[in-house]
CSV table of C-alpha atoms in Angstrom, one decimal:
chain,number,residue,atom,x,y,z
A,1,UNK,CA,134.7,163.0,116.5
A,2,UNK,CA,136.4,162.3,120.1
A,3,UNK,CA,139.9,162.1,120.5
A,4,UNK,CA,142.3,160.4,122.8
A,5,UNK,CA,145.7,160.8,123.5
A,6,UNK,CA,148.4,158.4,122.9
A,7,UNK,CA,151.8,158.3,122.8
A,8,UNK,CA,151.6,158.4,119.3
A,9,UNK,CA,149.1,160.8,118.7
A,10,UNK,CA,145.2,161.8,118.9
A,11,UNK,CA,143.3,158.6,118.1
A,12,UNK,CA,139.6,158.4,117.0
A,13,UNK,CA,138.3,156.1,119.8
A,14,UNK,CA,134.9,153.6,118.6
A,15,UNK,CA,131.6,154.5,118.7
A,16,UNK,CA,130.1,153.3,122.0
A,17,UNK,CA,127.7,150.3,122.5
A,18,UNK,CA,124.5,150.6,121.9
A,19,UNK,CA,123.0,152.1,124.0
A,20,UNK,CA,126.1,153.5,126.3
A,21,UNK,CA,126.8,156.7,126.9
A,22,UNK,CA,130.9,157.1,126.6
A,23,UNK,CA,132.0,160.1,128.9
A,24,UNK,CA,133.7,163.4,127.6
A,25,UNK,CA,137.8,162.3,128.3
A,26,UNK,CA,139.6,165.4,129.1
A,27,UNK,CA,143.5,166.7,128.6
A,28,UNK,CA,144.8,165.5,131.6
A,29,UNK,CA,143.9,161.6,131.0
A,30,UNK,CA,147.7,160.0,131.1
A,31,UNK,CA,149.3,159.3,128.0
A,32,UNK,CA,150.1,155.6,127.0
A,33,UNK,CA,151.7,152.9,127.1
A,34,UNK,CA,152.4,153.5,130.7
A,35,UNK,CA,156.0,152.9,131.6
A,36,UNK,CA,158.4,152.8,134.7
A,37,UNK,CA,155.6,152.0,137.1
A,38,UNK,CA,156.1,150.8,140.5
A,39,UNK,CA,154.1,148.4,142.2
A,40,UNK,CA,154.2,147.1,145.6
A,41,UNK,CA,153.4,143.1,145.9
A,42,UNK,CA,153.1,142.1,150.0
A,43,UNK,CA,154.8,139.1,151.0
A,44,UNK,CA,153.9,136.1,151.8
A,45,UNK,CA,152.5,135.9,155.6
A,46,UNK,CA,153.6,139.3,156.7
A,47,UNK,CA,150.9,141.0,158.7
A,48,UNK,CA,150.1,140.3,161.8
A,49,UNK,CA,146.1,140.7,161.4
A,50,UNK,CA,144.6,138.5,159.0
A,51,UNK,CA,140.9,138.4,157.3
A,52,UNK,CA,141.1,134.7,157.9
A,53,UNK,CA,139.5,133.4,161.4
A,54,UNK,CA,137.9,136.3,162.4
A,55,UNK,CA,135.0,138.1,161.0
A,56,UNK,CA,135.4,141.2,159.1
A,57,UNK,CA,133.9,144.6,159.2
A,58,UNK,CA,132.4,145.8,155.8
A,59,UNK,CA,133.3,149.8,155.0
A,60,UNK,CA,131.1,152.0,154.7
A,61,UNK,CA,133.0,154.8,153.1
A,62,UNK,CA,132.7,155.4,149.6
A,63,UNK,CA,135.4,156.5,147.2
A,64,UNK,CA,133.8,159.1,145.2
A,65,UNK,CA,135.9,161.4,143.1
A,66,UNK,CA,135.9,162.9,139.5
A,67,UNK,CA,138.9,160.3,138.7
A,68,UNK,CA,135.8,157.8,138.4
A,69,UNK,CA,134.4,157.5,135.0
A,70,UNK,CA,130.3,158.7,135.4
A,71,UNK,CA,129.0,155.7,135.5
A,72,UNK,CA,125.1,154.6,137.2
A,73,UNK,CA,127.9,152.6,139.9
A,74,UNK,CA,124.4,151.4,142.0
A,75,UNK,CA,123.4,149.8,139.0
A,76,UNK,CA,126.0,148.6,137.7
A,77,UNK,CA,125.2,144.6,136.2
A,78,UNK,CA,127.7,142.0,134.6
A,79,UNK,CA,128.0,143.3,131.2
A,80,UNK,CA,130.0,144.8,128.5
A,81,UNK,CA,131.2,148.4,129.2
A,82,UNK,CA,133.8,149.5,126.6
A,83,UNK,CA,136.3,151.3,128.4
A,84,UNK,CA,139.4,153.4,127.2
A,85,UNK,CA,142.3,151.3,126.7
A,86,UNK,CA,143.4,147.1,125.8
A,87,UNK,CA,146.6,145.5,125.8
A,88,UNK,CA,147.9,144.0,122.7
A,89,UNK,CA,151.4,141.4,122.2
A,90,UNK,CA,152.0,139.1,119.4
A,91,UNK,CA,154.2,135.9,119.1
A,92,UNK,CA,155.4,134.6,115.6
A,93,UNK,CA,157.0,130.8,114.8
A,94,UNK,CA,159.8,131.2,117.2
A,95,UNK,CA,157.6,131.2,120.4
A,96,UNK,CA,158.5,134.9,122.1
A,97,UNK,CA,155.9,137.4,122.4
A,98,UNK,CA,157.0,140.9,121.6
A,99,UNK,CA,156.6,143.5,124.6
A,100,UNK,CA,153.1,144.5,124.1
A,101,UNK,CA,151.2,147.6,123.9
A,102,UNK,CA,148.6,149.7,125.0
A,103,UNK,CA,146.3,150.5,122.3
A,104,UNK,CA,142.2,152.2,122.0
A,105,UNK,CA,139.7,149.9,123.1
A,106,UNK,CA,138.2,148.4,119.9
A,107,UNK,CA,137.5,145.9,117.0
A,108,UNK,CA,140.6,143.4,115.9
A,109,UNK,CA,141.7,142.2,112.4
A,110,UNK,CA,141.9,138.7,111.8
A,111,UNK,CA,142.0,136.5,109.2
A,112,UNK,CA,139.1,134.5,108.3
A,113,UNK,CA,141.3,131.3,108.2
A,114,UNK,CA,143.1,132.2,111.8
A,115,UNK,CA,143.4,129.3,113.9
A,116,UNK,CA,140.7,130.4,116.5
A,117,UNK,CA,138.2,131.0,114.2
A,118,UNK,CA,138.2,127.7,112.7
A,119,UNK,CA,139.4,125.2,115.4
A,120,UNK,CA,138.9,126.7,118.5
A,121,UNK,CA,142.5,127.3,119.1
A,122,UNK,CA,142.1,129.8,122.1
A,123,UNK,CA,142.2,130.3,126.2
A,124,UNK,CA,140.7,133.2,128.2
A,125,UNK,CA,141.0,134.0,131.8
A,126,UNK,CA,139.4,135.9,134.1
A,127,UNK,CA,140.4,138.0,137.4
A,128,UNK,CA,139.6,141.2,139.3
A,129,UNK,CA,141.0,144.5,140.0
A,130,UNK,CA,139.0,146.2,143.4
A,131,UNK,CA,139.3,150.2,144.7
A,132,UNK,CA,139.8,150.5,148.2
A,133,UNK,CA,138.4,153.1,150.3
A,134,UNK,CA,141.4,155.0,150.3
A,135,UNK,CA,141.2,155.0,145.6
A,136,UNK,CA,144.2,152.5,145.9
A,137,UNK,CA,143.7,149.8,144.0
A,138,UNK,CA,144.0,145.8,144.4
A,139,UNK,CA,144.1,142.4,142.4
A,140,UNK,CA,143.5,139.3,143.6
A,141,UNK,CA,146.5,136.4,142.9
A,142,UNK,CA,147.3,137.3,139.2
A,143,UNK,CA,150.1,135.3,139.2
A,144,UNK,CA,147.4,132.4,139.2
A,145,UNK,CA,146.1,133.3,136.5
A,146,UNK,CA,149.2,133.4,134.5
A,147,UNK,CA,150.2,129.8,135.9
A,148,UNK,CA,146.5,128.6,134.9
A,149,UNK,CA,147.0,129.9,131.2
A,150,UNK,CA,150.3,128.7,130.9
A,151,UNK,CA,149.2,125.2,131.5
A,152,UNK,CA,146.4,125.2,129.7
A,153,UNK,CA,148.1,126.9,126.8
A,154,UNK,CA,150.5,123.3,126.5
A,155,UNK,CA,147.7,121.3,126.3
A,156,UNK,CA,145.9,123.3,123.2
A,157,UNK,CA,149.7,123.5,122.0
A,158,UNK,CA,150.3,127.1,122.1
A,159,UNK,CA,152.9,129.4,123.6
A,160,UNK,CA,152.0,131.4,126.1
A,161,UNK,CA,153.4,135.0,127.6
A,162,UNK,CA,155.7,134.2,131.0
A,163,UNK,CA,154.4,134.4,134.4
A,164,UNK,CA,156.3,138.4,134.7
A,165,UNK,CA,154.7,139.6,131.1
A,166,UNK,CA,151.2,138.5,132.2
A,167,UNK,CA,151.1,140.3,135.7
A,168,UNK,CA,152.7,143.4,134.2
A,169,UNK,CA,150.7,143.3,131.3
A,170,UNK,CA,147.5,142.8,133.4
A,171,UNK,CA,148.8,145.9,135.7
A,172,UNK,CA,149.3,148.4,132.7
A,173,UNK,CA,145.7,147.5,131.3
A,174,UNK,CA,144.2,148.3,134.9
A,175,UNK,CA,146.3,151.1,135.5
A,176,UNK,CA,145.3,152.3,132.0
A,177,UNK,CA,141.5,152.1,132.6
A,178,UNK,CA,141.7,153.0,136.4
A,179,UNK,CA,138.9,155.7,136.0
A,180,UNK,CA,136.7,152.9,135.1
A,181,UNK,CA,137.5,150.7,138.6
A,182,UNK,CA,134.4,151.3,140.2
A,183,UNK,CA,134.3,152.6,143.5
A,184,UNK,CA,134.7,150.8,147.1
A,185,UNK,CA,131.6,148.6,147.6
A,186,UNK,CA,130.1,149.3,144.1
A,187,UNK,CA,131.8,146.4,142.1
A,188,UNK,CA,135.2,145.4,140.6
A,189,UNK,CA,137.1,145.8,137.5
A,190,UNK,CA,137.0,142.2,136.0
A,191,UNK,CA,140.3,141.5,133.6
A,192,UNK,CA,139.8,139.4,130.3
A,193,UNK,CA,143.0,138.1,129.2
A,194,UNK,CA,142.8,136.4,126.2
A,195,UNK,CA,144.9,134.1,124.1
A,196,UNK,CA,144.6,133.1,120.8
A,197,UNK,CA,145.7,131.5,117.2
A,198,UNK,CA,145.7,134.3,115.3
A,199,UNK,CA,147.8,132.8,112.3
A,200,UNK,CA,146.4,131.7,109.3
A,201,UNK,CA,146.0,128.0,109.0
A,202,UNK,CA,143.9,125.9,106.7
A,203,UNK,CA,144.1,122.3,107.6
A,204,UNK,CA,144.1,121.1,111.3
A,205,UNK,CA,147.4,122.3,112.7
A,206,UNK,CA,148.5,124.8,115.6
A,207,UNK,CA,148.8,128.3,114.4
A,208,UNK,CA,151.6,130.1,112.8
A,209,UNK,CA,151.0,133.2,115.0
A,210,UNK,CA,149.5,133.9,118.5
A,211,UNK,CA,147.8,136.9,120.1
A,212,UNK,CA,147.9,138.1,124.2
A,213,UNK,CA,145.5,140.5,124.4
A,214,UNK,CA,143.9,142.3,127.5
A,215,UNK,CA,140.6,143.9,127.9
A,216,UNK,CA,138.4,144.9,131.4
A,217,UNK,CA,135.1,145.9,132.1
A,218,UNK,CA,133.4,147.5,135.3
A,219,UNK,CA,131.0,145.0,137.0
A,220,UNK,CA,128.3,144.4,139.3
A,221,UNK,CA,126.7,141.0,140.3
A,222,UNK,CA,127.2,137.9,138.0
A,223,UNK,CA,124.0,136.6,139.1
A,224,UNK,CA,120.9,139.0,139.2
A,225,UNK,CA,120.1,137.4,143.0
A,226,UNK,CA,123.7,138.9,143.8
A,227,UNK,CA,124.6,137.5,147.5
A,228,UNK,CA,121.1,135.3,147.4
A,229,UNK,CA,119.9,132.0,147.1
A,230,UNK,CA,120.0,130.8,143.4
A,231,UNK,CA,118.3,127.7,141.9
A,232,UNK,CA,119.9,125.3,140.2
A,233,UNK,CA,119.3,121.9,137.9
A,234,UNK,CA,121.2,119.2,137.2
A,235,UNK,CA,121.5,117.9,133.6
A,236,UNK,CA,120.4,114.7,132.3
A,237,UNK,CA,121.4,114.9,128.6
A,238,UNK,CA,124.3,116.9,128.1
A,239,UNK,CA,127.8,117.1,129.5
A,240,UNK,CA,130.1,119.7,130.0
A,241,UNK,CA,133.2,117.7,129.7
A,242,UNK,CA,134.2,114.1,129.5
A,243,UNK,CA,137.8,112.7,130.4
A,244,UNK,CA,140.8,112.9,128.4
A,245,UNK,CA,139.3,116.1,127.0
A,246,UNK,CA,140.1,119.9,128.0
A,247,UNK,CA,137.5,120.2,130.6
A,248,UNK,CA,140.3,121.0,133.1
A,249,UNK,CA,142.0,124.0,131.2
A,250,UNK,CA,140.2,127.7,130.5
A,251,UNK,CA,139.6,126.8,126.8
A,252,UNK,CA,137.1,129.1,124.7
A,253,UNK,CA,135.2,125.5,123.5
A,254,UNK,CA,134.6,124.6,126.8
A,255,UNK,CA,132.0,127.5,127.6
A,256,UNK,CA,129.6,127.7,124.1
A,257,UNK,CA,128.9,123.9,124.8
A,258,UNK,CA,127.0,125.0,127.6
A,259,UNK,CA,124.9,127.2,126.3
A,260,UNK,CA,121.9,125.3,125.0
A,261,UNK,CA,121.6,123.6,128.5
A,262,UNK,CA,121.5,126.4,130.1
A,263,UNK,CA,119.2,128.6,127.8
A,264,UNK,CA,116.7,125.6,128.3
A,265,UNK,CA,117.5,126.0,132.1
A,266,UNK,CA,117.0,129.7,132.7
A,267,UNK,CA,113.8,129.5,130.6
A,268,UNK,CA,112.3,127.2,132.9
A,269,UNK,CA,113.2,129.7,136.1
A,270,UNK,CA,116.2,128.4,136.8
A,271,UNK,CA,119.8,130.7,137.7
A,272,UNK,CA,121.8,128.0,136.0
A,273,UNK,CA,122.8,123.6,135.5
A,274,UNK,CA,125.1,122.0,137.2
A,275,UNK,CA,126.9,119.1,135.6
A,276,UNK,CA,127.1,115.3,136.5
A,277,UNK,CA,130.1,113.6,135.1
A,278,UNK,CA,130.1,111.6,131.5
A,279,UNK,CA,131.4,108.3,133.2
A,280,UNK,CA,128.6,107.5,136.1
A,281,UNK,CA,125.7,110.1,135.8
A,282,UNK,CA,126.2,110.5,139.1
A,283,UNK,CA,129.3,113.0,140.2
A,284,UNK,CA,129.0,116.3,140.8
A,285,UNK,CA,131.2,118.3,138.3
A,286,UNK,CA,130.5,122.0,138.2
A,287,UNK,CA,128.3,124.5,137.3
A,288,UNK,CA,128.6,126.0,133.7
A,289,UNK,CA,131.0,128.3,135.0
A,290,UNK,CA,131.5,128.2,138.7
A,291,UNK,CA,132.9,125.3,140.5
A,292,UNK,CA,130.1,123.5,143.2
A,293,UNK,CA,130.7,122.8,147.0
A,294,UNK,CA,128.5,121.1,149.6
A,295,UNK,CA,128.6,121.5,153.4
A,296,UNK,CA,127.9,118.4,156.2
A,297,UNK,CA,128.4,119.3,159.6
A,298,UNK,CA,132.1,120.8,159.8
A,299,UNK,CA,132.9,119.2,156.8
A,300,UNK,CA,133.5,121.2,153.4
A,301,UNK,CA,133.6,118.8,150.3
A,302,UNK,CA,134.4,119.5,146.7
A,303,UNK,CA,135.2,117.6,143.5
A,304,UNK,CA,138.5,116.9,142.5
A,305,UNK,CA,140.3,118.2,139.9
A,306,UNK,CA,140.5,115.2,137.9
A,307,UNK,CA,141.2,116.7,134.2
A,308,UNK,CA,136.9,117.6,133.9
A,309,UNK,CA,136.8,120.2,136.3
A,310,UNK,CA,138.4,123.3,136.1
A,311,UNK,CA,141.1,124.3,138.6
A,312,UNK,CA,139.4,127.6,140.0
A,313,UNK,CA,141.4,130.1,141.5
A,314,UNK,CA,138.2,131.3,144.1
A,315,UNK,CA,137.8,128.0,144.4
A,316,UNK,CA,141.6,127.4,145.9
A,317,UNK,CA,141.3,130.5,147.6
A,318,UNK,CA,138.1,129.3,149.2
A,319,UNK,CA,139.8,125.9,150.1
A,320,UNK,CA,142.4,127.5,151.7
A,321,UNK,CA,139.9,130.0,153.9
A,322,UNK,CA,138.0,127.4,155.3
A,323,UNK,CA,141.0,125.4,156.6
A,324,UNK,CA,142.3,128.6,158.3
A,325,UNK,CA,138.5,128.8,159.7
A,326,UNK,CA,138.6,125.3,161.1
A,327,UNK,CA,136.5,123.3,158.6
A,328,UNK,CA,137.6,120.1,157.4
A,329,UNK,CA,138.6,120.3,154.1
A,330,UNK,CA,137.5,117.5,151.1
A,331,UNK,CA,138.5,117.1,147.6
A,332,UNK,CA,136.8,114.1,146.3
A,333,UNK,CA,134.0,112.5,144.2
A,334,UNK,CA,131.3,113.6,145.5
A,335,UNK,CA,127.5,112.1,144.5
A,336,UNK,CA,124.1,112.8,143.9
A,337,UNK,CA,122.6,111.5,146.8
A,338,UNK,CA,125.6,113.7,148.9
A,339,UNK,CA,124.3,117.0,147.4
A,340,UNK,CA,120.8,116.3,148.3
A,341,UNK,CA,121.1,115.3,151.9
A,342,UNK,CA,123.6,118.5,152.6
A,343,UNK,CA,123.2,121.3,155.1
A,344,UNK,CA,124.3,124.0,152.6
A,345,UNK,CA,125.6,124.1,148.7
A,346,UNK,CA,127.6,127.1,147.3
A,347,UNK,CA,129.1,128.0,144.0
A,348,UNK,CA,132.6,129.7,143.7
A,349,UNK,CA,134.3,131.5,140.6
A,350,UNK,CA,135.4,134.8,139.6
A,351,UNK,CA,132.5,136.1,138.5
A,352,UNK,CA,130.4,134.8,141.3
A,353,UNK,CA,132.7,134.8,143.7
A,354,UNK,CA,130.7,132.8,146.2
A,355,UNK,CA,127.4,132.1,145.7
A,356,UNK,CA,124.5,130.1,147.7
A,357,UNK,CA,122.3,127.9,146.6
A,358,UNK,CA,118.8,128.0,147.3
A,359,UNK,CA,117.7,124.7,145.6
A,360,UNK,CA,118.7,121.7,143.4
A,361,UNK,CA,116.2,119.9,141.2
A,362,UNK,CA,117.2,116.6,140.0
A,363,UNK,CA,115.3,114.3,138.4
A,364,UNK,CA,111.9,116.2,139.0
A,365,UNK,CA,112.5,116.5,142.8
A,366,UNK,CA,113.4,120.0,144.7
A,367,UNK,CA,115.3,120.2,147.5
A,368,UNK,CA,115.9,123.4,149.1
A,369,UNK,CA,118.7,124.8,151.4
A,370,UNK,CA,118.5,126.9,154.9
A,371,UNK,CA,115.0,128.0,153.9
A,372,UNK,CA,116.3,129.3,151.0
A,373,UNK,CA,118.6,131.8,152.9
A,374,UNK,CA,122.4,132.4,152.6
A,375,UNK,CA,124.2,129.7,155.0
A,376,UNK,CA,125.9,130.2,157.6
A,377,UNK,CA,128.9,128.4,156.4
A,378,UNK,CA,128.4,130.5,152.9
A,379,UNK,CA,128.4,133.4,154.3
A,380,UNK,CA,131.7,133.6,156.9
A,381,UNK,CA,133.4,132.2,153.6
A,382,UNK,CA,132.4,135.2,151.6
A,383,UNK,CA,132.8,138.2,154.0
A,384,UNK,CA,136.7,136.8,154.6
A,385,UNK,CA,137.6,136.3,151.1
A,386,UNK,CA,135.9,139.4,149.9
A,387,UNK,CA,136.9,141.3,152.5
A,388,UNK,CA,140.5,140.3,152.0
A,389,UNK,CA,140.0,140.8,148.3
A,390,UNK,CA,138.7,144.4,148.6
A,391,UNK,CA,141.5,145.4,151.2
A,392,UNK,CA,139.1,145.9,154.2
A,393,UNK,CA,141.7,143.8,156.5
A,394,UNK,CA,145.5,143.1,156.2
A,395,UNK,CA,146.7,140.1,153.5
A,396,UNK,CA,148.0,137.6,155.7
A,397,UNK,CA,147.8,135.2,153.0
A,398,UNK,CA,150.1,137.4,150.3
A,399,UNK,CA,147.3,137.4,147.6
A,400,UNK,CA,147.1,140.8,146.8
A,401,UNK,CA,148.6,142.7,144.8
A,402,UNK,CA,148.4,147.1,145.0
A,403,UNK,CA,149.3,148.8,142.6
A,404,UNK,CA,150.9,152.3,143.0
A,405,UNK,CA,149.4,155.1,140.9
């Protein structure tokens, strides 16, 4: 049996996915929970070269020591690989978490009546940690992500951890798995928060008792095409989300409605739908799980955050980056017969990052993008956020985040 270290002890870990080779973990693996750590957050604004308005060189170095789990990093795809360590805090009737933990990666107890399990009572979120060529590593605007799950926690009536205990929390879970960051220009560390009703409930009702756990996974390219074109189709029958309902928060319901759409969609060839809304048939929503943006000229345009849509943090960031670039900025309805006539389409998200799109079919008609090649629009927007992201120039914007090891 393998063995890691705690604080509290040796700890049988869980048997590795199928499949997945877990490496040998030797002696000198920290012990947990991690405490007293440091960790340096840059202000606001306070460089004096920025990523943003200029293009940015890519490194070339790799960061290749025997702190990086063994891992086939060049192959590396967006998928479950169980790493050492997840973060675990409870809340009970009076609405305070306790301080959390650092416990083994591996299966939960729940009770079959918890509130999740039977009425969808949960929120996830999603972020990334990146290594820089120098093994420091970065995330990207946490503190987003902890404002995001805050509101939608009110709206699915739930408490939720404070802006200070999800940053930390996310900080001790990477910090804790840092072998497993992947190294500089071979993927990112992408973060799962989760939170959940975890109480016992029988009829409809919020839960007695709530769950803030943290889990991360190396990962490569969310789409197979990784920075390529990918083709997408626009639903007829079913809809994502409809106003008045939670199509604007990170719910867990909001995500297995898609699926059945987009099974039917990849089987045909397609990389994924994008959604019209409920109302006209004839807004552009979002894709299943990226948020959609068209390009005219010097003009960026994107659908408003109305309630349906949900308020992406790339796609803020991405907002913000083409200002600074020049482009004129939109947040509006935009239509149909918009999409089809633009110079360029891209997708945004966490997972995707930024994404071009090669085609849209609607309605049994193809149209196709910059000869199916990444645009030129697509791909200044990419190299600066990335770039910023992975810490290959200075944060002029204050959106990273280093931690010190």
């Amino acid at each position: 049996m393998e063995l890691h270290l705690t604080s509290r002890g040796a700890l049988p870990l869980s048997p590795p996915l199928a499949g997945q080779r877990r490496p040998h973990l030797s002696l000198s693996t920290p012990s947990l929970p991690i405490k007293n750590h440091t960790y340096s957050v840059p202000p606001p604004f306070s460089k004096a070269h920025c990523a943003i308005g200029c293009e940015a060189s890519l490194a070339t170095n790799y960061m290749e020591t025997s702190a990086v789990a063994d891992l086939d990093w060049e192959n590396l795809g967006f998928g479950l690989v169980q790493t050492d360590f997840m973060y675990i805090a409870k809340c009970g009737p009076d609405g305070n978490f306790s301080k959390g933990e650092m416990v083994p990666f591996g299966p939960i107890e729940l009770s079959p009546s918890a509130g999740v399990l039977n009425y969808g009572q949960g929120l996830f979120e999603g972020l990334k940690a990146y290594r820089k060529t120098d093994g420091s590593i970065l995330l990207f605007r946490p503190e987003e992500n902890a404002i995001r799950m805050r509101n939608g926690a009110e709206r699915m009536c739930m408490p939720a951890p404070t802006l200070e205990q999800f940053v930390d929390a996310v900080k001790q879970t990477v910090l804790a798995n840092k072998r497993w960051v992947p190294p500089t220009g071979k993927g990112s560390l992408y973060i799962r928060p989760l939170l959940m009703g975890s109480g016992a409930v029988l009829g409809l009702a919020p839960a007695p008792e709530y769950t803030f756990m943290i889990f991360v996974s190396p990962v490569g390219n969310y789409f197979k095409e990784g920075l390529a074109p990918i083709n997408l189709i626009i639903e007829e029958n079913f809809h994502r989300a409809a106003p008045g309902g939670t199509g604007g928060v990170k719910t867990i319901g909001n995500y297995a409605s898609v699926l059945k759409a987009q099974r039917i969609a990849k089987q045909k060839g397609y990389s994924d739908v994008l959604y019209l809304d409920a109302v006209h048939k004839k807004y552009l929503e979002e894709v299943s799980s990226c948020n959609i943006f068209i390009v005219k000229g010097n003009v960026i345009s994107t659908p408003a955050i109305k309630g349906t849509i949900l308020p992406g943090i790339t796609r803020k960031s991405i907002l913000e980056v083409a200002q600074r670039k020049g482009f004129m900025v939109e947040e509006r309805l935009v239509s149909v017969d918009e999409l089809l006539e633009a110079d360029e389409v891209f997708c945004t998200g966490t997972a995707v990052v930024v994404s071009p799109v090669g085609s849209i079919t609607y309605l049994g008609q193809r149209v196709e993008y910059g000869n199916q090649g990444v645009g030129v629009v697509c791909q200044q927007l990419y190299t600066s956020l990335t770039s910023l992201q992975m810490g290959h120039v200075d944060d002029c914007m204050g959106w990273t985040v280093e931690l010190n090891q």
